[in-house]
Coordinates of N, CA and C in Angstrom, one line a residue:
M1 N 86.2 88.9 -155.3 CA 87.1 88.2 -154.6 C 88.4 88.5 -154.2
G2 N 88.4 88.7 -154.9 CA 90.2 89.8 -154.9 C 90.7 90.7 -154.1
S3 N 89.5 91.5 -154.5 CA 89.8 92.5 -153.7 C 89.4 92.5 -152.1
I4 N 88.5 91.7 -152.3 CA 87.7 91.3 -150.4 C 89.5 90.0 -149.5
T5 N 89.9 89.6 -150.0 CA 90.8 89.0 -149.8 C 92.2 89.7 -149.2
C6 N 92.7 90.8 -150.2 CA 93.1 91.9 -150.1 C 93.2 92.0 -149.0
D7 N 91.8 92.6 -149.3 CA 91.4 94.1 -147.5 C 91.7 93.2 -146.5
R8 N 91.5 91.7 -146.4 CA 91.4 91.0 -145.3 C 93.0 90.9 -144.8
V9 N 93.5 90.6 -146.1 CA 95.3 90.0 -145.5 C 95.5 91.5 -144.6
S10 N 95.3 93.2 -146.0 CA 95.8 94.0 -144.6 C 95.2 94.6 -143.7
E11 N 94.0 93.7 -143.3 CA 93.4 94.6 -142.1 C 94.2 93.3 -140.9
L12 N 94.1 92.7 -141.2 CA 94.8 91.6 -140.5 C 96.5 91.8 -139.9
K13 N 97.6 92.4 -141.3 CA 98.2 92.8 -140.6 C 98.7 93.6 -140.3
A14 N 97.4 94.8 -140.3 CA 97.7 96.2 -139.6 C 97.4 95.7 -138.1
F15 N 96.2 94.8 -137.9 CA 96.3 94.4 -136.9 C 97.3 93.6 -135.8
D16 N 98.3 92.8 -136.4 CA 98.6 92.0 -136.3 C 100.5 93.3 -135.7
D17 N 100.6 94.3 -136.2 CA 101.1 95.1 -136.3 C 101.6 96.2 -135.0
T18 N 100.1 96.1 -134.8 CA 99.8 96.9 -133.5 C 100.6 96.5 -132.6
K19 N 100.8 95.1 -132.2 CA 101.4 94.0 -131.2 C 100.1 94.2 -130.4
A20 N 99.0 94.6 -130.1 CA 98.2 94.7 -129.3 C 97.1 93.4 -129.0
G21 N 96.7 93.0 -129.8 CA 96.2 91.8 -129.6 C 94.5 91.9 -129.2
V22 N 93.5 90.9 -129.2 CA 92.2 91.1 -129.3 C 92.5 92.0 -127.3
K23 N 93.7 91.7 -126.7 CA 93.2 92.3 -125.2 C 93.4 94.0 -125.5
G24 N 94.7 94.1 -126.3 CA 94.1 95.4 -126.7 C 92.8 96.4 -126.9
L25 N 92.1 95.9 -128.1 CA 90.7 96.1 -128.7 C 89.3 96.2 -127.0
V26 N 89.6 94.9 -126.1 CA 88.7 95.3 -125.3 C 89.4 96.1 -124.8
D27 N 90.8 96.1 -124.2 CA 91.4 97.4 -123.1 C 90.8 99.0 -123.5
A28 N 91.1 99.2 -124.7 CA 90.8 100.6 -126.0 C 89.0 100.9 -125.5
G29 N 88.4 100.1 -125.3 CA 86.3 100.1 -125.3 C 85.6 99.5 -125.7
I30 N 86.3 99.0 -127.6 CA 85.2 98.5 -128.7 C 84.3 99.0 -128.4
T31 N 83.2 99.1 -129.1 CA 81.8 97.9 -128.6 C 81.3 97.7 -130.3
T32 N 82.2 97.6 -131.1 CA 81.7 96.7 -131.9 C 83.1 96.5 -132.6
I33 N 83.5 94.7 -133.4 CA 84.1 93.9 -133.1 C 84.8 95.1 -134.8
P34 N 86.2 94.7 -135.5 CA 85.9 94.4 -136.5 C 85.7 93.4 -137.0
Q35 N 85.9 93.8 -138.9 CA 85.2 93.0 -139.5 C 86.2 91.1 -139.4
I36 N 87.2 91.6 -139.5 CA 87.6 90.3 -139.8 C 88.2 89.2 -138.5
F37 N 87.2 89.4 -137.4 CA 86.7 88.3 -136.7 C 85.2 88.2 -136.7
I38 N 84.7 88.7 -138.1 CA 83.5 88.3 -138.3 C 83.0 86.6 -138.1
Q39 N 82.4 86.3 -138.4 CA 82.4 84.4 -139.3 C 81.0 84.5 -140.1
D40 N 81.4 85.3 -141.5 CA 80.5 85.6 -142.5 C 80.5 83.9 -143.1
H41 N 79.4 83.8 -144.0 CA 79.0 82.5 -144.3 C 80.7 82.1 -145.4
H42 N 81.2 82.8 -145.8 CA 82.7 82.2 -146.4 C 83.6 82.0 -145.2
T43 N 83.5 82.7 -143.7 CA 84.6 82.0 -143.2 C 83.9 80.8 -141.3
K44 N 82.7 80.9 -141.8 CA 81.9 80.9 -140.1 C 82.1 78.8 -140.0
Y45 N 82.0 78.6 -139.1 CA 83.1 77.0 -138.7 C 81.5 77.1 -138.6
K46 N 81.3 75.1 -139.0 CA 79.6 74.5 -138.7 C 80.0 74.5 -137.2
F47 N 78.9 74.1 -136.0 CA 79.0 73.2 -135.1 C 77.1 72.7 -135.5
D48 N 77.7 71.1 -134.7 CA 77.0 70.6 -135.1 C 76.5 70.9 -133.8
D49 N 74.4 70.2 -133.7 CA 73.6 70.7 -132.8 C 73.1 69.8 -131.6
K50 N 74.2 69.3 -131.6 CA 74.3 68.2 -130.1 C 73.7 68.1 -129.0
P51 N 73.5 67.5 -127.9 CA 73.2 68.4 -127.0 C 73.6 68.6 -125.6
I52 N 74.0 70.0 -125.2 CA 74.6 70.0 -123.6 C 74.2 69.0 -122.5
C53 N 74.8 68.6 -121.9 CA 74.7 67.7 -119.8 C 75.2 68.6 -119.4
R54 N 73.9 69.2 -118.6 CA 74.4 70.6 -117.1 C 74.2 69.5 -116.0
D55 N 73.9 68.2 -115.9 CA 74.2 68.2 -114.9 C 76.0 68.2 -114.5
P56 N 75.0 68.4 -113.2 CA 76.9 68.6 -112.1 C 77.6 67.7 -111.8
K57 N 76.4 66.6 -112.0 CA 76.5 65.4 -111.6 C 77.5 64.4 -112.2
I58 N 77.4 64.6 -113.9 CA 78.0 64.1 -114.2 C 79.7 64.8 -114.9
S59 N 80.4 64.0 -115.0 CA 82.1 65.3 -115.5 C 82.5 64.2 -115.5
I60 N 83.8 64.4 -116.3 CA 85.1 63.5 -116.1 C 85.8 63.7 -114.8
P61 N 86.4 62.4 -114.3 CA 87.3 61.8 -113.3 C 88.3 62.9 -113.0
I62 N 88.8 63.5 -111.4 CA 89.3 64.4 -111.0 C 90.5 62.9 -110.3
I63 N 91.4 62.9 -110.7 CA 92.2 61.3 -110.0 C 93.2 62.3 -109.1
N64 N 93.6 61.8 -108.2 CA 94.5 62.2 -106.9 C 95.4 61.5 -107.2
L65 N 97.4 62.5 -107.3 CA 98.0 61.9 -107.2 C 98.7 61.3 -106.4
Q66 N 98.5 62.5 -105.0 CA 99.4 62.4 -104.1 C 99.5 61.2 -103.5
R67 N 101.6 60.9 -103.7 CA 101.6 59.7 -102.8 C 101.8 58.8 -103.6
I68 N 101.7 58.4 -104.7 CA 101.6 57.8 -105.8 C 103.2 56.3 -105.9
H69 N 104.2 57.7 -105.5 CA 105.8 57.5 -105.8 C 105.9 57.3 -104.3
K70 N 105.0 57.0 -103.2 CA 105.6 56.4 -101.8 C 104.8 54.8 -101.4
D71 N 103.4 54.5 -102.2 CA 102.5 53.9 -101.7 C 101.8 53.1 -103.3
S72 N 102.8 51.7 -103.5 CA 102.6 51.3 -104.5 C 101.0 50.5 -104.8
S73 N 100.1 50.7 -103.4 CA 98.8 49.7 -103.7 C 98.2 51.7 -104.0
L74 N 98.4 52.5 -103.6 CA 98.0 53.4 -104.6 C 97.7 53.6 -105.5
R75 N 99.5 53.7 -105.5 CA 99.4 53.8 -107.1 C 98.4 53.1 -108.3
S76 N 98.6 51.7 -108.2 CA 97.9 50.8 -109.3 C 96.5 51.4 -108.7
Q77 N 96.0 51.8 -107.6 CA 95.0 52.1 -107.4 C 94.2 53.7 -108.8
V78 N 95.3 54.6 -108.8 CA 95.0 55.4 -109.5 C 95.6 55.3 -111.0
I79 N 96.4 54.3 -111.3 CA 97.1 53.5 -112.7 C 95.3 53.6 -113.3
D80 N 94.4 52.5 -112.6 CA 93.4 51.3 -112.8 C 92.7 52.8 -113.2
Q81 N 92.4 54.2 -112.1 CA 92.1 55.1 -112.5 C 91.9 55.8 -114.1
I82 N 93.2 55.6 -113.9 CA 93.8 56.1 -115.5 C 92.7 55.7 -116.9
R83 N 93.3 54.6 -116.4 CA 93.2 53.5 -117.5 C 90.9 53.3 -117.8
S84 N 90.6 53.9 -116.4 CA 89.1 53.8 -116.4 C 88.8 54.7 -117.5
A85 N 89.4 56.1 -116.7 CA 88.9 57.4 -117.3 C 89.6 57.5 -118.9
C86 N 90.7 57.4 -119.8 CA 91.3 56.4 -120.7 C 90.2 56.4 -121.4
E87 N 89.2 55.1 -121.0 CA 89.1 54.8 -122.0 C 87.3 55.0 -122.0
E88 N 86.9 55.5 -120.8 CA 84.8 56.2 -121.5 C 85.2 57.7 -121.9
W89 N 86.4 57.9 -121.2 CA 86.2 59.6 -121.3 C 87.0 60.3 -122.3
G90 N 88.6 59.2 -122.4 CA 90.1 60.1 -123.8 C 90.3 61.7 -122.5
F91 N 90.1 61.7 -120.9 CA 89.4 63.1 -120.4 C 90.4 62.5 -118.8
F92 N 90.9 63.0 -118.3 CA 90.5 63.6 -116.5 C 91.3 64.2 -116.1
Q93 N 90.7 64.8 -114.9 CA 91.7 65.9 -113.7 C 92.5 65.4 -113.4
V94 N 93.8 65.9 -113.7 CA 94.5 65.6 -112.0 C 95.0 66.4 -110.9
I95 N 94.7 66.1 -109.3 CA 95.4 67.3 -108.0 C 96.5 66.5 -107.6
N96 N 97.4 67.7 -107.1 CA 97.9 67.0 -105.9 C 99.3 66.1 -107.1
H97 N 99.2 66.9 -107.8 CA 100.6 66.8 -109.4 C 101.8 67.2 -109.4
G98 N 102.2 68.0 -108.3 CA 103.2 68.3 -108.1 C 104.1 69.6 -108.3
I99 N 102.5 71.1 -109.4 CA 102.7 71.7 -109.7 C 102.0 73.0 -108.8
P100 N 102.6 73.8 -107.6 CA 101.9 74.6 -107.0 C 101.1 75.2 -107.4
T101 N 99.3 75.5 -107.0 CA 98.6 76.3 -107.3 C 99.0 78.1 -107.4
S102 N 100.1 77.8 -106.6 CA 100.2 79.7 -107.2 C 101.1 79.6 -108.2
I103 N 101.5 78.4 -108.6 CA 102.5 78.6 -110.1 C 101.1 78.9 -111.3
L104 N 100.7 77.9 -111.2 CA 99.2 77.7 -112.0 C 98.5 79.0 -112.2
D105 N 98.0 79.2 -111.9 CA 97.8 81.3 -111.1 C 98.4 81.9 -111.5
Q106 N 100.1 82.4 -111.4 CA 100.8 83.2 -112.4 C 100.6 83.1 -114.0
A107 N 100.2 82.0 -113.7 CA 101.1 81.4 -115.4 C 99.5 81.8 -116.1
V108 N 98.5 81.7 -115.9 CA 97.4 82.1 -116.8 C 97.5 83.8 -116.1
D109 N 97.8 84.0 -115.0 CA 98.1 85.6 -114.9 C 98.9 86.0 -116.3
G110 N 100.4 85.2 -116.2 CA 101.9 86.1 -117.3 C 100.4 86.2 -118.4
I111 N 99.5 85.1 -118.8 CA 99.7 85.2 -120.3 C 97.8 86.6 -120.7
R112 N 97.9 87.0 -119.7 CA 96.4 87.6 -119.7 C 97.8 89.1 -119.9
S113 N 98.4 89.3 -119.4 CA 99.2 90.5 -118.5 C 100.0 90.3 -120.8
A114 N 100.4 89.6 -121.3 CA 101.4 89.7 -122.7 C 100.8 89.6 -123.9
P115 N 101.0 91.5 -124.2 CA 100.4 91.7 -125.6 C 100.3 90.5 -126.5
T116 N 93.8 87.0 -136.0 CA 93.1 85.6 -135.6 C 91.3 86.6 -136.6
L117 N 92.0 85.0 -136.6 CA 90.1 85.7 -136.7 C 88.7 85.2 -135.7
F118 N 90.0 84.5 -134.0 CA 89.2 83.8 -133.5 C 89.3 85.0 -132.3
W119 N 88.4 85.0 -131.7 CA 88.2 86.1 -130.3 C 89.0 85.5 -129.3
K120 N 90.5 85.7 -130.1 CA 91.2 85.5 -128.8 C 92.4 85.4 -128.9
D121 N 93.9 86.0 -127.9 CA 94.7 86.2 -127.7 C 95.7 84.9 -127.7
T122 N 96.5 84.6 -128.3 CA 97.3 83.3 -128.5 C 98.9 83.0 -128.1
L123 N 99.5 82.7 -127.1 CA 101.2 83.1 -127.9 C 102.1 81.2 -127.5
S124 N 102.6 80.8 -128.4 CA 102.4 79.4 -128.4 C 104.0 79.0 -128.5
C125 N 104.4 77.7 -127.8 CA 106.0 78.5 -127.7 C 106.9 77.1 -127.5
V126 N 107.4 76.8 -128.4 CA 107.8 74.8 -128.4 C 109.4 75.1 -126.9
M127 N 109.0 74.3 -125.9 CA 109.8 74.2 -124.9 C 110.4 72.9 -124.6
G128 N 112.0 73.2 -124.1 CA 112.4 72.1 -124.1 C 112.6 71.9 -122.4
R129 N 113.6 70.2 -122.1 CA 113.6 70.6 -120.9 C 114.8 71.4 -120.1
D130 N 116.3 71.6 -121.2 CA 116.4 72.8 -120.8 C 116.8 74.0 -121.7
F131 N 115.3 74.9 -121.3 CA 115.1 76.0 -122.6 C 116.6 77.4 -121.8
S132 N 117.2 77.3 -123.4 CA 118.1 78.4 -123.0 C 118.1 79.5 -123.2
N133 N 116.9 79.9 -124.1 CA 116.4 81.4 -124.7 C 115.4 81.6 -124.5
P134 N 115.9 82.5 -122.8 CA 114.8 82.7 -122.4 C 114.1 83.9 -123.3
E135 N 115.5 85.1 -124.0 CA 115.1 85.9 -125.0 C 114.2 86.2 -125.6
D136 N 113.9 84.7 -125.9 CA 112.6 84.6 -126.8 C 111.2 84.8 -126.4
L137 N 111.2 84.8 -125.1 CA 109.9 84.9 -124.5 C 109.5 86.1 -124.7
P138 N 108.1 86.4 -124.6 CA 107.8 87.7 -123.9 C 107.9 88.3 -122.5
E139 N 108.7 89.0 -121.9 CA 108.9 89.9 -120.5 C 107.9 89.6 -120.1
A140 N 106.8 89.9 -120.3 CA 105.5 90.4 -119.5 C 105.9 88.5 -118.7
C141 N 105.6 87.4 -119.5 CA 106.2 85.8 -118.6 C 106.9 85.0 -119.1
R142 N 107.5 85.9 -119.2 CA 109.1 85.1 -119.2 C 109.2 84.3 -118.3
E143 N 109.1 85.0 -117.0 CA 109.5 84.2 -115.6 C 108.5 83.0 -115.4
I144 N 107.4 83.4 -115.2 CA 106.7 82.2 -114.6 C 106.7 81.0 -116.0
M145 N 106.8 81.2 -117.4 CA 107.1 80.6 -118.2 C 108.2 79.9 -118.3
I146 N 109.3 80.2 -118.1 CA 110.7 79.5 -117.2 C 110.3 78.5 -116.1
T147 N 109.6 79.3 -115.4 CA 109.1 77.8 -113.9 C 108.6 76.9 -114.3
Y148 N 107.3 77.6 -115.2 CA 105.8 76.5 -115.4 C 106.7 75.5 -115.9
N149 N 107.1 75.5 -117.1 CA 107.7 74.1 -118.4 C 109.0 73.5 -117.4
N150 N 109.8 73.7 -116.4 CA 110.3 73.3 -115.6 C 109.4 72.3 -114.8
L151 N 108.8 73.2 -114.0 CA 107.6 72.0 -113.5 C 106.6 70.5 -113.9
M152 N 106.2 71.4 -114.9 CA 105.7 70.7 -116.2 C 106.3 69.0 -116.7
W153 N 107.7 69.6 -117.2 CA 108.3 68.2 -117.4 C 108.4 67.4 -115.6
K154 N 108.4 67.2 -115.4 CA 108.8 66.3 -113.8 C 107.1 66.0 -113.7
T155 N 105.8 66.9 -114.1 CA 104.7 66.3 -113.5 C 104.5 65.3 -115.2
G156 N 104.2 66.0 -116.3 CA 104.9 65.1 -117.7 C 105.3 63.7 -117.6
D157 N 106.2 63.6 -117.0 CA 106.9 62.3 -117.3 C 106.4 61.2 -115.6
T158 N 105.6 61.8 -114.6 CA 104.9 61.4 -114.1 C 103.3 60.3 -114.8
L159 N 102.9 61.6 -115.2 CA 101.7 61.0 -116.1 C 101.9 59.7 -117.5
F160 N 102.9 60.5 -117.7 CA 103.5 58.8 -119.0 C 104.0 57.8 -118.9
E161 N 104.5 57.8 -117.0 CA 104.9 56.5 -117.0 C 103.3 55.6 -116.6
L162 N 102.2 56.8 -115.8 CA 100.9 56.1 -115.7 C 100.1 55.5 -116.4
L163 N 100.4 56.2 -118.0 CA 99.7 56.4 -118.6 C 100.8 55.2 -119.8
S164 N 101.7 55.0 -119.7 CA 102.6 53.3 -120.2 C 101.7 52.3 -119.1
E165 N 101.3 52.3 -117.7 CA 101.6 51.6 -116.5 C 99.6 51.3 -117.3
A166 N 99.4 52.0 -117.0 CA 97.7 51.3 -117.9 C 97.5 50.4 -118.6
L167 N 98.3 51.1 -118.9 CA 98.4 50.2 -121.0 C 99.7 49.0 -120.4
G168 N 99.5 48.6 -119.8 CA 100.1 47.4 -119.2 C 102.0 47.2 -119.9
L169 N 102.1 47.9 -119.7 CA 103.3 48.4 -120.3 C 104.2 48.9 -119.0
D170 N 105.7 48.8 -119.3 CA 107.1 49.0 -118.6 C 107.1 50.8 -118.3
P171 N 106.9 51.1 -117.2 CA 106.4 51.9 -116.8 C 106.9 52.9 -117.6
N172 N 108.2 52.9 -118.2 CA 109.3 54.2 -119.2 C 108.7 54.1 -120.7
Y173 N 108.0 52.8 -121.1 CA 107.4 52.6 -122.4 C 107.5 54.3 -123.5
L174 N 106.8 55.0 -123.1 CA 106.2 55.6 -124.1 C 107.5 57.1 -124.1
K175 N 108.1 56.9 -123.3 CA 108.9 58.2 -122.9 C 110.1 57.4 -123.2
D176 N 110.5 56.4 -123.8 CA 111.5 55.5 -124.3 C 111.0 55.3 -125.8
I177 N 109.6 55.3 -126.6 CA 110.0 55.9 -127.5 C 109.4 57.1 -128.4
G178 N 109.6 58.0 -127.5 CA 110.4 59.2 -127.8 C 108.8 60.8 -127.4
C179 N 107.6 60.2 -126.9 CA 106.4 61.0 -126.5 C 106.9 61.9 -125.5
V180 N 108.2 62.3 -125.4 CA 108.0 63.2 -124.2 C 109.3 63.6 -124.1
E181 N 109.7 63.8 -126.0 CA 111.1 64.8 -125.8 C 110.9 66.0 -126.3
E182 N 109.2 66.3 -126.7 CA 109.0 67.8 -126.7 C 108.4 68.4 -126.1
M183 N 108.1 69.4 -125.4 CA 106.2 69.9 -125.5 C 106.3 71.3 -125.6
T184 N 104.9 71.3 -125.9 CA 104.9 72.4 -127.1 C 104.3 73.4 -125.7
I185 N 104.4 74.5 -125.5 CA 103.3 75.1 -124.5 C 102.5 76.9 -125.0
G186 N 101.0 76.1 -125.6 CA 99.9 77.4 -126.4 C 99.9 77.6 -124.5
N187 N 99.4 78.8 -125.1 CA 98.7 79.7 -123.9 C 97.6 80.4 -125.0
S188 N 96.7 80.7 -124.1 CA 95.4 81.3 -124.7 C 94.7 82.0 -124.0
Y189 N 93.8 82.9 -124.8 CA 93.4 83.9 -123.6 C 92.2 84.6 -124.4
Y190 N 91.1 84.8 -124.2 CA 90.1 85.6 -124.4 C 89.0 85.9 -123.5
P191 N 89.7 87.1 -123.9 CA 88.9 88.8 -123.3 C 87.0 88.3 -123.8
E192 N 86.3 89.1 -122.8 CA 85.1 89.3 -123.1 C 84.6 89.6 -124.8
C193 N 83.3 89.1 -125.7 CA 84.0 89.7 -125.9 C 82.2 90.9 -126.8
P194 N 82.6 92.0 -126.9 CA 80.8 92.7 -127.3 C 80.2 92.4 -127.8
Q195 N 80.1 91.5 -129.0 CA 79.2 90.8 -129.7 C 79.6 89.6 -130.2
P196 N 79.6 88.6 -128.9 CA 79.7 87.1 -128.5 C 79.2 86.1 -129.5
E197 N 78.0 87.1 -130.8 CA 77.1 85.9 -131.5 C 77.6 86.5 -132.6
L198 N 78.3 86.8 -133.1 CA 78.9 87.1 -134.8 C 80.7 86.0 -134.5
S199 N 81.5 86.0 -133.0 CA 82.5 85.8 -133.5 C 82.5 84.3 -132.9
I200 N 83.8 83.8 -132.6 CA 83.8 82.8 -131.6 C 85.4 82.3 -131.3
G201 N 85.3 81.8 -130.0 CA 86.8 82.1 -129.6 C 87.8 81.0 -130.1
I202 N 86.8 80.3 -130.6 CA 88.2 78.8 -130.6 C 86.8 77.9 -131.2
A203 N 87.1 76.4 -132.1 CA 85.7 75.9 -132.9 C 86.0 74.1 -132.1
T204 N 84.9 73.6 -132.4 CA 85.1 72.9 -131.8 C 86.5 71.2 -132.8
H205 N 86.9 71.0 -132.1 CA 88.4 70.6 -132.2 C 89.0 69.2 -131.8
S206 N 89.8 68.3 -132.2 CA 90.5 67.4 -131.2 C 92.2 67.6 -131.6
D207 N 92.7 67.6 -130.7 CA 93.9 67.6 -130.3 C 95.0 66.2 -131.2
P208 N 96.4 66.8 -131.9 CA 96.5 65.7 -132.6 C 97.7 65.2 -132.3
G209 N 97.8 65.5 -130.8 CA 99.4 65.6 -130.5 C 98.9 64.2 -129.3
F210 N 100.1 63.6 -128.6 CA 100.1 62.6 -127.5 C 98.9 63.1 -126.6
V211 N 99.9 63.9 -125.5 CA 98.2 63.9 -124.5 C 98.9 65.6 -124.2
T212 N 97.1 66.1 -124.0 CA 97.9 67.9 -123.8 C 96.8 67.9 -122.5
V213 N 98.2 68.6 -121.8 CA 97.6 68.7 -120.0 C 97.1 70.6 -120.0
L214 N 96.2 70.5 -119.7 CA 96.0 72.2 -119.2 C 95.6 72.9 -118.2
I215 N 95.7 74.3 -118.2 CA 95.2 74.9 -116.9 C 94.0 75.7 -117.6
Q216 N 93.1 75.5 -117.1 CA 91.4 76.2 -116.6 C 91.3 77.5 -115.6
D217 N 91.7 78.3 -115.9 CA 91.1 79.7 -115.1 C 90.2 79.6 -114.5
Q218 N 88.8 80.0 -113.7 CA 88.1 79.6 -113.2 C 86.5 80.2 -113.6
I219 N 86.7 80.7 -115.1 CA 86.0 81.0 -115.2 C 85.1 80.0 -116.2
G220 N 85.5 79.1 -116.5 CA 85.6 77.7 -117.5 C 85.3 78.0 -118.8
G221 N 83.9 76.7 -119.2 CA 84.2 76.7 -120.9 C 84.2 75.8 -120.9
L222 N 85.4 74.9 -121.2 CA 86.2 73.9 -121.6 C 84.8 72.3 -121.7
Q223 N 84.7 71.8 -123.1 CA 83.9 71.3 -122.7 C 84.4 70.0 -123.1
V224 N 83.5 68.7 -123.0 CA 83.7 67.8 -124.0 C 82.9 66.1 -124.6
F225 N 83.4 66.7 -125.8 CA 82.1 65.5 -126.8 C 82.3 63.5 -125.8
H226 N 81.1 63.8 -125.1 CA 81.6 62.1 -124.8 C 80.2 62.0 -124.7
E227 N 79.3 60.2 -125.5 CA 78.1 59.6 -125.3 C 77.6 60.4 -126.8
D228 N 77.5 61.0 -127.9 CA 76.2 62.1 -128.4 C 76.8 63.2 -127.9
Q229 N 77.1 63.7 -126.5 CA 76.5 64.7 -126.0 C 77.8 65.4 -125.0
W230 N 77.6 67.0 -125.0 CA 78.5 68.0 -125.4 C 78.7 68.0 -122.8
F231 N 79.7 68.0 -122.8 CA 79.2 67.5 -120.8 C 80.2 69.2 -120.2
D232 N 80.3 70.1 -120.2 CA 80.9 71.3 -119.2 C 82.6 70.1 -118.4
I233 N 83.2 70.4 -118.7 CA 84.6 70.4 -117.5 C 84.8 71.6 -117.0
A234 N 83.9 71.6 -115.8 CA 84.1 72.2 -114.6 C 85.6 72.8 -113.8
P235 N 86.0 74.4 -113.4 CA 87.0 74.1 -113.1 C 87.5 73.8 -111.8
V236 N 88.7 73.0 -111.6 CA 89.1 72.9 -109.9 C 90.2 73.6 -109.3
P237 N 89.9 74.0 -108.9 CA 90.8 74.6 -107.9 C 92.4 74.1 -107.8
G238 N 93.3 74.0 -108.5 CA 94.9 73.7 -108.9 C 94.7 72.4 -109.4
A239 N 93.9 71.8 -110.4 CA 93.7 70.6 -111.3 C 94.4 71.3 -112.8
L240 N 94.7 69.5 -113.0 CA 95.5 69.9 -114.6 C 94.5 68.2 -115.6
V241 N 93.6 69.9 -116.0 CA 92.8 69.0 -116.9 C 94.1 67.9 -117.8
V242 N 94.3 66.1 -118.3 CA 94.8 65.9 -119.7 C 93.7 65.1 -120.5
N243 N 94.2 65.2 -121.2 CA 93.5 65.3 -122.5 C 94.8 64.2 -124.1
L244 N 93.6 63.1 -124.2 CA 95.0 62.3 -124.8 C 94.1 62.4 -126.7
G245 N 95.2 62.7 -127.7 CA 95.3 63.2 -128.1 C 94.7 61.8 -129.6
Y246 N 95.3 61.9 -130.6 CA 95.3 61.6 -131.6 C 96.4 60.2 -131.7
M247 N 97.8 60.9 -131.5 CA 98.6 60.0 -131.0 C 98.4 58.9 -130.2
M248 N 97.8 59.1 -128.8 CA 97.8 58.5 -128.1 C 96.2 57.1 -127.8
Q249 N 95.4 57.8 -128.7 CA 94.1 56.8 -129.1 C 95.0 55.0 -129.0
A250 N 94.4 54.4 -128.1 CA 94.6 53.2 -128.3 C 93.1 52.2 -127.9
S251 N 92.9 50.8 -127.9 CA 92.1 49.9 -127.7 C 93.1 48.7 -126.6
V252 N 91.9 49.3 -125.2 CA 93.1 48.5 -124.4 C 91.8 47.3 -123.7
C253 N 92.0 46.1 -124.2 CA 91.8 45.1 -124.2 C 91.5 44.4 -122.0

């Protein structure tokens, strides 16, 4: 077992040293994936056998945030929709959220351009409201990540205000207790795998933080577990997927 572990560590280091990522393997035209990505009986993630609902008429709610800062009646309707979505799904999508679709598309494209055990490339950065170290970001996606970061803080503030009001609290409650002090931008790219039966992109999981805001590309693949079955979340151009994390779970009377 010791030699296997050493071999695996050596392989991981050699792969990491290339700085090319999984995308680099795909661009090189490989037809057989490296051993470190194969989910054998030691590393295989267990998936449940729950059914997948493919009914396109059933999906998480899509909530329109347009004019919520100008129309109090419309804002009340949106708060009710968010409350209902959080109670039933813990997920919803928002449109007209203030971040242009072109910026979302550039953010996705930037990560594909930037140089594990999962068949994916990941770039994770802790960003602040006044991010002052642009040189810490890869040049290929530096400009778009800073632009996206600045816009997401505004959208995040709005989402936390609406979530506070959905809980029957003051709009600034969640911000005042520190829920919006830090943001981690996690970027994941899942290139096509030549042997998908041997590896996985990501395992089933729950998010630990307060809220996850996700950009999907138009390929799809995201699913949510609801009422003992899996549901596809169909990509909506320009939409953001909002997912409540463990720290935001609450019972709303």
